[in-house]
Amino acid sequence: MILVLALIFSITTISLSYIRKSSKVENCTSNEELDKYFSLVAAKVSPQVCFKQLVFCASDLISKINEIEKEKEIIEPLFRDRIVSDAMYDKLNDKLKNLSIDKLLIESESKLYDRNCFNEAKLIKINVDKKYKISDDVFFDKKREALENELYKRLIK
């Protein structure tokens, strides 16, 4: 009797997990910045703020595309040698297709503002990287100087 109940329980668990896995629909736009942009547009925020958010969407999209292309460069030779499965390679291609859809969406939205947000996203990304590198170096240098001074004071005592 216990074996029959265990068998029924295991069959229902396996079938429910299979149904849940098969009915799972992947979100086509996984860009959170793009979702924020559309919420700003729905809230009727000023066009300058909306365009700024659209530029952030574009910079986020560029970084995601670069990451996936780097992965694809690594996986492509492995796929040709049949070390990596077709499913993994197809998954990367699907991600790139979804990101190209997001790119088309961002380009069409940027046409409403008569500006190209991808060019501005590249400029912003370069400036932000330079600022962070400079500030990180300054903080690191200050921290190192403070620690050296503290060590020097301890050595003198």
Short mmCIF file of N, CA and C in Angstrom, two decimals:
data_model
loop_
_atom_site.label_atom_id
_atom_site.label_comp_id
_atom_site.label_asym_id
_atom_site.label_seq_id
_atom_site.Cartn_x
_atom_site.Cartn_y
_atom_site.Cartn_z
N MET A 1 0.82 -1.19 0.00
CA MET A 1 0.00 0.00 0.00
C MET A 1 0.87 1.27 0.00
N ILE A 2 1.92 1.25 0.82
CA ILE A 2 2.81 2.40 0.90
C ILE A 2 3.56 2.57 -0.42
N LEU A 3 3.93 1.46 -1.03
CA LEU A 3 4.63 1.53 -2.32
C LEU A 3 3.74 2.15 -3.40
N VAL A 4 2.47 1.80 -3.38
CA VAL A 4 1.53 2.35 -4.36
C VAL A 4 1.38 3.86 -4.16
N LEU A 5 1.26 4.29 -2.91
CA LEU A 5 1.14 5.73 -2.63
C LEU A 5 2.42 6.48 -3.03
N ALA A 6 3.58 5.89 -2.75
CA ALA A 6 4.84 6.51 -3.14
C ALA A 6 4.95 6.61 -4.66
N LEU A 7 4.51 5.56 -5.35
CA LEU A 7 4.54 5.56 -6.81
C LEU A 7 3.62 6.64 -7.38
N ILE A 8 2.43 6.76 -6.84
CA ILE A 8 1.47 7.78 -7.31
C ILE A 8 2.03 9.18 -7.03
N PHE A 9 2.58 9.37 -5.84
CA PHE A 9 3.15 10.67 -5.49
C PHE A 9 4.31 11.04 -6.40
N SER A 10 5.19 10.10 -6.69
CA SER A 10 6.34 10.39 -7.56
C SER A 10 5.90 10.68 -8.99
N ILE A 11 4.90 9.95 -9.48
CA ILE A 11 4.40 10.18 -10.84
C ILE A 11 3.76 11.56 -10.95
N THR A 12 2.98 11.95 -9.95
CA THR A 12 2.36 13.28 -10.00
C THR A 12 3.41 14.38 -9.90
N THR A 13 4.43 14.18 -9.07
CA THR A 13 5.49 15.18 -8.95
C THR A 13 6.24 15.35 -10.26
N ILE A 14 6.58 14.25 -10.90
CA ILE A 14 7.30 14.31 -12.17
C ILE A 14 6.44 14.94 -13.25
N SER A 15 5.17 14.57 -13.30
CA SER A 15 4.29 15.13 -14.34
C SER A 15 4.06 16.62 -14.13
N LEU A 16 3.88 17.05 -12.88
CA LEU A 16 3.68 18.47 -12.63
C LEU A 16 4.93 19.29 -12.95
N SER A 17 6.10 18.75 -12.62
CA SER A 17 7.33 19.48 -12.95
C SER A 17 7.53 19.55 -14.46
N TYR A 18 7.16 18.50 -15.18
CA TYR A 18 7.27 18.51 -16.64
C TYR A 18 6.30 19.53 -17.24
N ILE A 19 5.09 19.59 -16.72
CA ILE A 19 4.09 20.54 -17.22
C ILE A 19 4.56 21.97 -16.94
N ARG A 20 5.09 22.21 -15.75
CA ARG A 20 5.56 23.54 -15.40
C ARG A 20 6.72 23.96 -16.29
N LYS A 21 7.62 23.02 -16.57
CA LYS A 21 8.78 23.33 -17.40
C LYS A 21 8.37 23.61 -18.85
N SER A 22 7.38 22.87 -19.36
CA SER A 22 6.97 23.05 -20.74
C SER A 22 6.12 24.29 -20.94
N SER A 23 5.40 24.73 -19.90
CA SER A 23 4.53 25.89 -20.05
C SER A 23 5.25 27.19 -19.74
N LYS A 24 6.50 27.12 -19.32
CA LYS A 24 7.25 28.32 -19.00
C LYS A 24 7.57 29.08 -20.29
N VAL A 25 7.13 30.33 -20.36
CA VAL A 25 7.37 31.17 -21.53
C VAL A 25 8.45 32.17 -21.15
N GLU A 26 9.49 32.24 -21.97
CA GLU A 26 10.58 33.15 -21.69
C GLU A 26 10.19 34.54 -22.15
N ASN A 27 10.47 35.52 -21.30
CA ASN A 27 10.17 36.91 -21.61
C ASN A 27 11.06 37.38 -22.76
N CYS A 28 10.44 37.95 -23.78
CA CYS A 28 11.19 38.38 -24.96
C CYS A 28 12.08 39.58 -24.65
N THR A 29 11.57 40.50 -23.85
CA THR A 29 12.37 41.65 -23.47
C THR A 29 12.78 41.49 -22.01
N SER A 30 14.02 41.12 -21.81
CA SER A 30 14.53 40.95 -20.45
C SER A 30 15.32 42.19 -20.03
N ASN A 31 15.20 43.25 -20.78
CA ASN A 31 15.92 44.48 -20.49
C ASN A 31 15.13 45.28 -19.46
N GLU A 32 15.64 45.31 -18.23
CA GLU A 32 14.94 46.01 -17.15
C GLU A 32 14.92 47.51 -17.39
N GLU A 33 15.99 48.02 -17.99
CA GLU A 33 16.04 49.46 -18.29
C GLU A 33 14.96 49.84 -19.29
N LEU A 34 14.68 48.94 -20.22
CA LEU A 34 13.63 49.20 -21.21
C LEU A 34 12.26 49.20 -20.55
N ASP A 35 12.07 48.32 -19.58
CA ASP A 35 10.82 48.31 -18.83
C ASP A 35 10.65 49.62 -18.05
N LYS A 36 11.75 50.13 -17.48
CA LYS A 36 11.70 51.41 -16.77
C LYS A 36 11.33 52.54 -17.73
N TYR A 37 11.89 52.47 -18.95
CA TYR A 37 11.59 53.51 -19.94
C TYR A 37 10.09 53.52 -20.27
N PHE A 38 9.53 52.35 -20.50
CA PHE A 38 8.11 52.29 -20.84
C PHE A 38 7.23 52.71 -19.67
N SER A 39 7.67 52.46 -18.45
CA SER A 39 6.90 52.93 -17.30
C SER A 39 6.97 54.46 -17.20
N LEU A 40 8.12 55.04 -17.57
CA LEU A 40 8.23 56.50 -17.59
C LEU A 40 7.34 57.11 -18.67
N VAL A 41 7.30 56.46 -19.82
CA VAL A 41 6.45 56.96 -20.91
C VAL A 41 4.99 56.85 -20.51
N ALA A 42 4.62 55.77 -19.84
CA ALA A 42 3.24 55.60 -19.41
C ALA A 42 2.87 56.63 -18.35
N ALA A 43 3.85 57.04 -17.53
CA ALA A 43 3.60 58.04 -16.50
C ALA A 43 3.66 59.46 -17.06
N LYS A 44 3.96 59.59 -18.36
CA LYS A 44 4.03 60.88 -19.06
C LYS A 44 5.04 61.83 -18.42
N VAL A 45 6.24 61.31 -18.24
CA VAL A 45 7.36 62.10 -17.72
C VAL A 45 7.93 62.92 -18.87
N SER A 46 8.72 63.93 -18.55
CA SER A 46 9.26 64.82 -19.58
C SER A 46 10.11 64.04 -20.59
N PRO A 47 10.13 64.50 -21.84
CA PRO A 47 10.87 63.79 -22.89
C PRO A 47 12.38 63.70 -22.63
N GLN A 48 12.94 64.69 -21.93
CA GLN A 48 14.38 64.64 -21.65
C GLN A 48 14.71 63.46 -20.73
N VAL A 49 13.89 63.26 -19.72
CA VAL A 49 14.10 62.15 -18.79
C VAL A 49 13.89 60.82 -19.50
N CYS A 50 12.87 60.77 -20.35
CA CYS A 50 12.61 59.54 -21.10
C CYS A 50 13.76 59.21 -22.04
N PHE A 51 14.30 60.22 -22.71
CA PHE A 51 15.42 59.96 -23.61
C PHE A 51 16.67 59.54 -22.85
N LYS A 52 16.87 60.14 -21.68
CA LYS A 52 18.02 59.74 -20.86
C LYS A 52 17.90 58.27 -20.46
N GLN A 53 16.69 57.86 -20.09
CA GLN A 53 16.48 56.45 -19.75
C GLN A 53 16.67 55.56 -20.98
N LEU A 54 16.27 56.05 -22.14
CA LEU A 54 16.46 55.29 -23.37
C LEU A 54 17.95 55.14 -23.68
N VAL A 55 18.74 56.14 -23.38
CA VAL A 55 20.20 56.04 -23.56
C VAL A 55 20.76 54.99 -22.61
N PHE A 56 20.27 54.96 -21.37
CA PHE A 56 20.70 53.92 -20.43
C PHE A 56 20.31 52.53 -20.95
N CYS A 57 19.12 52.45 -21.56
CA CYS A 57 18.69 51.17 -22.16
C CYS A 57 19.67 50.75 -23.25
N ALA A 58 20.06 51.70 -24.07
CA ALA A 58 20.98 51.39 -25.17
C ALA A 58 22.34 50.96 -24.65
N SER A 59 22.84 51.62 -23.62
CA SER A 59 24.15 51.23 -23.07
C SER A 59 24.08 49.86 -22.43
N ASP A 60 22.98 49.56 -21.75
CA ASP A 60 22.80 48.23 -21.16
C ASP A 60 22.72 47.17 -22.25
N LEU A 61 22.02 47.48 -23.33
CA LEU A 61 21.89 46.54 -24.44
C LEU A 61 23.24 46.30 -25.12
N ILE A 62 24.02 47.35 -25.29
CA ILE A 62 25.35 47.20 -25.90
C ILE A 62 26.22 46.29 -25.05
N SER A 63 26.17 46.48 -23.74
CA SER A 63 27.00 45.63 -22.87
C SER A 63 26.54 44.18 -22.91
N LYS A 64 25.23 43.94 -22.96
CA LYS A 64 24.73 42.56 -23.05
C LYS A 64 25.13 41.91 -24.36
N ILE A 65 25.03 42.66 -25.46
CA ILE A 65 25.42 42.11 -26.76
C ILE A 65 26.91 41.77 -26.78
N ASN A 66 27.72 42.64 -26.20
CA ASN A 66 29.16 42.37 -26.15
C ASN A 66 29.47 41.12 -25.34
N GLU A 67 28.79 40.95 -24.21
CA GLU A 67 29.01 39.76 -23.39
C GLU A 67 28.63 38.49 -24.14
N ILE A 68 27.49 38.52 -24.83
CA ILE A 68 27.04 37.32 -25.54
C ILE A 68 27.95 37.03 -26.73
N GLU A 69 28.43 38.07 -27.40
CA GLU A 69 29.35 37.84 -28.52
C GLU A 69 30.68 37.26 -28.04
N LYS A 70 31.14 37.68 -26.86
CA LYS A 70 32.35 37.09 -26.30
C LYS A 70 32.13 35.61 -25.98
N GLU A 71 30.96 35.30 -25.40
CA GLU A 71 30.63 33.90 -25.14
C GLU A 71 30.58 33.10 -26.43
N LYS A 72 29.99 33.71 -27.45
CA LYS A 72 29.85 33.02 -28.73
C LYS A 72 31.20 32.77 -29.37
N GLU A 73 32.14 33.72 -29.23
CA GLU A 73 33.49 33.51 -29.76
C GLU A 73 34.16 32.32 -29.10
N ILE A 74 33.89 32.12 -27.82
CA ILE A 74 34.47 30.99 -27.11
C ILE A 74 33.78 29.68 -27.49
N ILE A 75 32.47 29.72 -27.61
CA ILE A 75 31.69 28.50 -27.82
C ILE A 75 31.69 28.04 -29.27
N GLU A 76 31.83 28.97 -30.21
CA GLU A 76 31.74 28.60 -31.63
C GLU A 76 32.77 27.55 -32.06
N PRO A 77 34.05 27.69 -31.71
CA PRO A 77 34.99 26.61 -32.09
C PRO A 77 34.68 25.28 -31.41
N LEU A 78 34.19 25.37 -30.17
CA LEU A 78 33.80 24.14 -29.47
C LEU A 78 32.59 23.50 -30.14
N PHE A 79 31.70 24.33 -30.65
CA PHE A 79 30.52 23.81 -31.34
C PHE A 79 30.91 23.13 -32.65
N ARG A 80 31.87 23.73 -33.36
CA ARG A 80 32.33 23.12 -34.62
C ARG A 80 32.99 21.77 -34.38
N ASP A 81 33.69 21.65 -33.26
CA ASP A 81 34.33 20.37 -32.93
C ASP A 81 33.36 19.39 -32.25
N ARG A 82 32.12 19.81 -32.10
CA ARG A 82 31.05 19.00 -31.49
C ARG A 82 31.34 18.67 -30.02
N ILE A 83 32.01 19.58 -29.35
CA ILE A 83 32.23 19.42 -27.91
C ILE A 83 31.04 20.00 -27.15
N VAL A 84 30.48 21.09 -27.69
CA VAL A 84 29.33 21.75 -27.08
C VAL A 84 28.08 21.33 -27.85
N SER A 85 26.99 21.16 -27.13
CA SER A 85 25.75 20.70 -27.76
C SER A 85 25.11 21.78 -28.62
N ASP A 86 24.21 21.34 -29.49
CA ASP A 86 23.47 22.26 -30.35
C ASP A 86 22.57 23.16 -29.52
N ALA A 87 22.04 22.63 -28.43
CA ALA A 87 21.11 23.40 -27.60
C ALA A 87 21.78 24.64 -27.01
N MET A 88 23.01 24.49 -26.57
CA MET A 88 23.72 25.62 -25.98
C MET A 88 24.00 26.69 -27.03
N TYR A 89 24.41 26.27 -28.21
CA TYR A 89 24.70 27.21 -29.29
C TYR A 89 23.40 27.89 -29.76
N ASP A 90 22.33 27.13 -29.85
CA ASP A 90 21.05 27.70 -30.24
C ASP A 90 20.53 28.69 -29.20
N LYS A 91 20.81 28.39 -27.92
CA LYS A 91 20.38 29.29 -26.86
C LYS A 91 21.07 30.65 -26.98
N LEU A 92 22.37 30.64 -27.31
CA LEU A 92 23.08 31.90 -27.52
C LEU A 92 22.52 32.66 -28.72
N ASN A 93 22.22 31.93 -29.78
CA ASN A 93 21.64 32.59 -30.97
C ASN A 93 20.27 33.18 -30.65
N ASP A 94 19.48 32.47 -29.85
CA ASP A 94 18.17 33.00 -29.46
C ASP A 94 18.32 34.26 -28.62
N LYS A 95 19.30 34.27 -27.72
CA LYS A 95 19.53 35.47 -26.92
C LYS A 95 19.90 36.65 -27.81
N LEU A 96 20.75 36.39 -28.81
CA LEU A 96 21.13 37.46 -29.73
C LEU A 96 19.94 37.96 -30.54
N LYS A 97 19.05 37.04 -30.94
CA LYS A 97 17.85 37.45 -31.67
C LYS A 97 16.96 38.32 -30.79
N ASN A 98 16.79 37.92 -29.53
CA ASN A 98 15.97 38.72 -28.62
C ASN A 98 16.58 40.10 -28.39
N LEU A 99 17.90 40.15 -28.29
CA LEU A 99 18.55 41.44 -28.11
C LEU A 99 18.47 42.29 -29.37
N SER A 100 18.46 41.65 -30.53
CA SER A 100 18.29 42.44 -31.76
C SER A 100 16.88 43.02 -31.84
N ILE A 101 15.91 42.29 -31.31
CA ILE A 101 14.55 42.83 -31.24
C ILE A 101 14.52 44.05 -30.32
N ASP A 102 15.19 43.93 -29.16
CA ASP A 102 15.28 45.07 -28.25
C ASP A 102 15.98 46.26 -28.91
N LYS A 103 17.01 45.96 -29.70
CA LYS A 103 17.75 47.03 -30.38
C LYS A 103 16.85 47.75 -31.38
N LEU A 104 16.07 46.99 -32.13
CA LEU A 104 15.13 47.61 -33.07
C LEU A 104 14.11 48.46 -32.34
N LEU A 105 13.66 47.98 -31.20
CA LEU A 105 12.69 48.71 -30.40
C LEU A 105 13.28 50.02 -29.90
N ILE A 106 14.51 49.97 -29.41
CA ILE A 106 15.16 51.18 -28.91
C ILE A 106 15.42 52.16 -30.05
N GLU A 107 15.83 51.65 -31.22
CA GLU A 107 16.06 52.53 -32.36
C GLU A 107 14.77 53.21 -32.80
N SER A 108 13.67 52.47 -32.80
CA SER A 108 12.40 53.08 -33.21
C SER A 108 11.94 54.12 -32.19
N GLU A 109 12.18 53.86 -30.91
CA GLU A 109 11.81 54.84 -29.90
C GLU A 109 12.71 56.08 -29.98
N SER A 110 13.98 55.88 -30.33
CA SER A 110 14.88 57.04 -30.42
C SER A 110 14.56 57.89 -31.64
N LYS A 111 13.94 57.30 -32.65
CA LYS A 111 13.52 58.09 -33.81
C LYS A 111 12.43 59.09 -33.43
N LEU A 112 11.68 58.79 -32.38
CA LEU A 112 10.67 59.74 -31.92
C LEU A 112 11.31 61.02 -31.40
N TYR A 113 12.51 60.91 -30.88
CA TYR A 113 13.22 62.07 -30.34
C TYR A 113 14.16 62.69 -31.37
N ASP A 114 14.21 62.14 -32.58
CA ASP A 114 15.08 62.61 -33.67
C ASP A 114 16.56 62.62 -33.27
N ARG A 115 16.95 61.64 -32.48
CA ARG A 115 18.34 61.52 -32.05
C ARG A 115 18.72 60.04 -32.06
N ASN A 116 20.01 59.78 -32.13
CA ASN A 116 20.49 58.40 -32.11
C ASN A 116 21.03 58.11 -30.71
N CYS A 117 20.31 57.29 -29.98
CA CYS A 117 20.69 57.05 -28.59
C CYS A 117 21.88 56.10 -28.48
N PHE A 118 22.15 55.29 -29.49
CA PHE A 118 23.28 54.36 -29.41
C PHE A 118 24.61 55.11 -29.47
N ASN A 119 24.68 56.16 -30.29
CA ASN A 119 25.91 56.96 -30.33
C ASN A 119 26.13 57.67 -28.99
N GLU A 120 25.06 58.19 -28.41
CA GLU A 120 25.18 58.86 -27.12
C GLU A 120 25.49 57.87 -26.01
N ALA A 121 24.97 56.65 -26.13
CA ALA A 121 25.26 55.62 -25.12
C ALA A 121 26.73 55.25 -25.13
N LYS A 122 27.32 55.18 -26.32
CA LYS A 122 28.76 54.88 -26.40
C LYS A 122 29.58 55.99 -25.78
N LEU A 123 29.18 57.25 -26.01
CA LEU A 123 29.91 58.38 -25.43
C LEU A 123 29.78 58.40 -23.92
N ILE A 124 28.58 58.16 -23.43
CA ILE A 124 28.35 58.15 -21.98
C ILE A 124 29.14 57.04 -21.33
N LYS A 125 29.15 55.88 -21.95
CA LYS A 125 29.85 54.73 -21.38
C LYS A 125 31.35 55.02 -21.26
N ILE A 126 31.92 55.65 -22.26
CA ILE A 126 33.35 55.98 -22.22
C ILE A 126 33.62 56.98 -21.11
N ASN A 127 32.79 58.01 -21.00
CA ASN A 127 33.00 59.02 -19.96
C ASN A 127 32.84 58.44 -18.57
N VAL A 128 31.84 57.61 -18.37
CA VAL A 128 31.61 57.00 -17.07
C VAL A 128 32.78 56.11 -16.69
N ASP A 129 33.28 55.32 -17.62
CA ASP A 129 34.41 54.45 -17.33
C ASP A 129 35.63 55.26 -16.92
N LYS A 130 35.89 56.36 -17.62
CA LYS A 130 37.05 57.19 -17.28
C LYS A 130 36.89 57.80 -15.89
N LYS A 131 35.70 58.27 -15.56
CA LYS A 131 35.47 58.87 -14.25
C LYS A 131 35.70 57.85 -13.15
N TYR A 132 35.15 56.66 -13.32
CA TYR A 132 35.31 55.64 -12.28
C TYR A 132 36.76 55.22 -12.13
N LYS A 133 37.48 55.12 -13.23
CA LYS A 133 38.88 54.73 -13.14
C LYS A 133 39.68 55.80 -12.41
N ILE A 134 39.41 57.05 -12.72
CA ILE A 134 40.14 58.14 -12.06
C ILE A 134 39.80 58.16 -10.58
N SER A 135 38.51 58.07 -10.24
CA SER A 135 38.12 58.13 -8.84
C SER A 135 38.63 56.92 -8.07
N ASP A 136 38.63 55.75 -8.68
CA ASP A 136 39.16 54.56 -8.02
C ASP A 136 40.64 54.72 -7.74
N ASP A 137 41.38 55.26 -8.70
CA ASP A 137 42.81 55.47 -8.50
C ASP A 137 43.06 56.48 -7.38
N VAL A 138 42.27 57.54 -7.33
CA VAL A 138 42.44 58.57 -6.31
C VAL A 138 42.16 57.98 -4.93
N PHE A 139 41.05 57.24 -4.81
CA PHE A 139 40.72 56.64 -3.52
C PHE A 139 41.77 55.61 -3.11
N PHE A 140 42.25 54.84 -4.06
CA PHE A 140 43.27 53.85 -3.76
C PHE A 140 44.55 54.52 -3.29
N ASP A 141 44.93 55.60 -3.97
CA ASP A 141 46.15 56.32 -3.58
C ASP A 141 46.01 56.94 -2.19
N LYS A 142 44.85 57.54 -1.91
CA LYS A 142 44.63 58.13 -0.58
C LYS A 142 44.66 57.06 0.50
N LYS A 143 44.04 55.94 0.23
CA LYS A 143 44.01 54.85 1.20
C LYS A 143 45.42 54.32 1.44
N ARG A 144 46.18 54.17 0.38
CA ARG A 144 47.55 53.68 0.51
C ARG A 144 48.41 54.66 1.30
N GLU A 145 48.26 55.96 1.01
CA GLU A 145 49.02 56.97 1.75
C GLU A 145 48.66 56.96 3.23
N ALA A 146 47.37 56.84 3.53
CA ALA A 146 46.95 56.81 4.93
C ALA A 146 47.52 55.60 5.65
N LEU A 147 47.49 54.45 5.00
CA LEU A 147 48.04 53.25 5.61
C LEU A 147 49.56 53.35 5.77
N GLU A 148 50.24 53.94 4.80
CA GLU A 148 51.69 54.13 4.92
C GLU A 148 52.03 55.07 6.06
N ASN A 149 51.26 56.15 6.21
CA ASN A 149 51.49 57.09 7.31
C ASN A 149 51.25 56.42 8.66
N GLU A 150 50.19 55.64 8.74
CA GLU A 150 49.89 54.93 9.99
C GLU A 150 50.99 53.92 10.31
N LEU A 151 51.48 53.22 9.32
CA LEU A 151 52.56 52.26 9.53
C LEU A 151 53.84 52.97 9.94
N TYR A 152 54.10 54.11 9.34
CA TYR A 152 55.30 54.88 9.68
C TYR A 152 55.22 55.37 11.13
N LYS A 153 54.02 55.84 11.55
CA LYS A 153 53.84 56.30 12.94
C LYS A 153 54.05 55.15 13.92
N ARG A 154 53.57 53.96 13.60
CA ARG A 154 53.75 52.80 14.48
C ARG A 154 55.21 52.39 14.56
N LEU A 155 55.93 52.53 13.45
CA LEU A 155 57.34 52.16 13.47
C LEU A 155 58.17 53.14 14.30
N ILE A 156 57.79 54.41 14.29
CA ILE A 156 58.51 55.43 15.05
C ILE A 156 58.31 55.22 16.55
N LYS A 157 57.13 54.84 16.99
CA LYS A 157 56.84 54.67 18.42
C LYS A 157 57.57 53.53 18.95
#
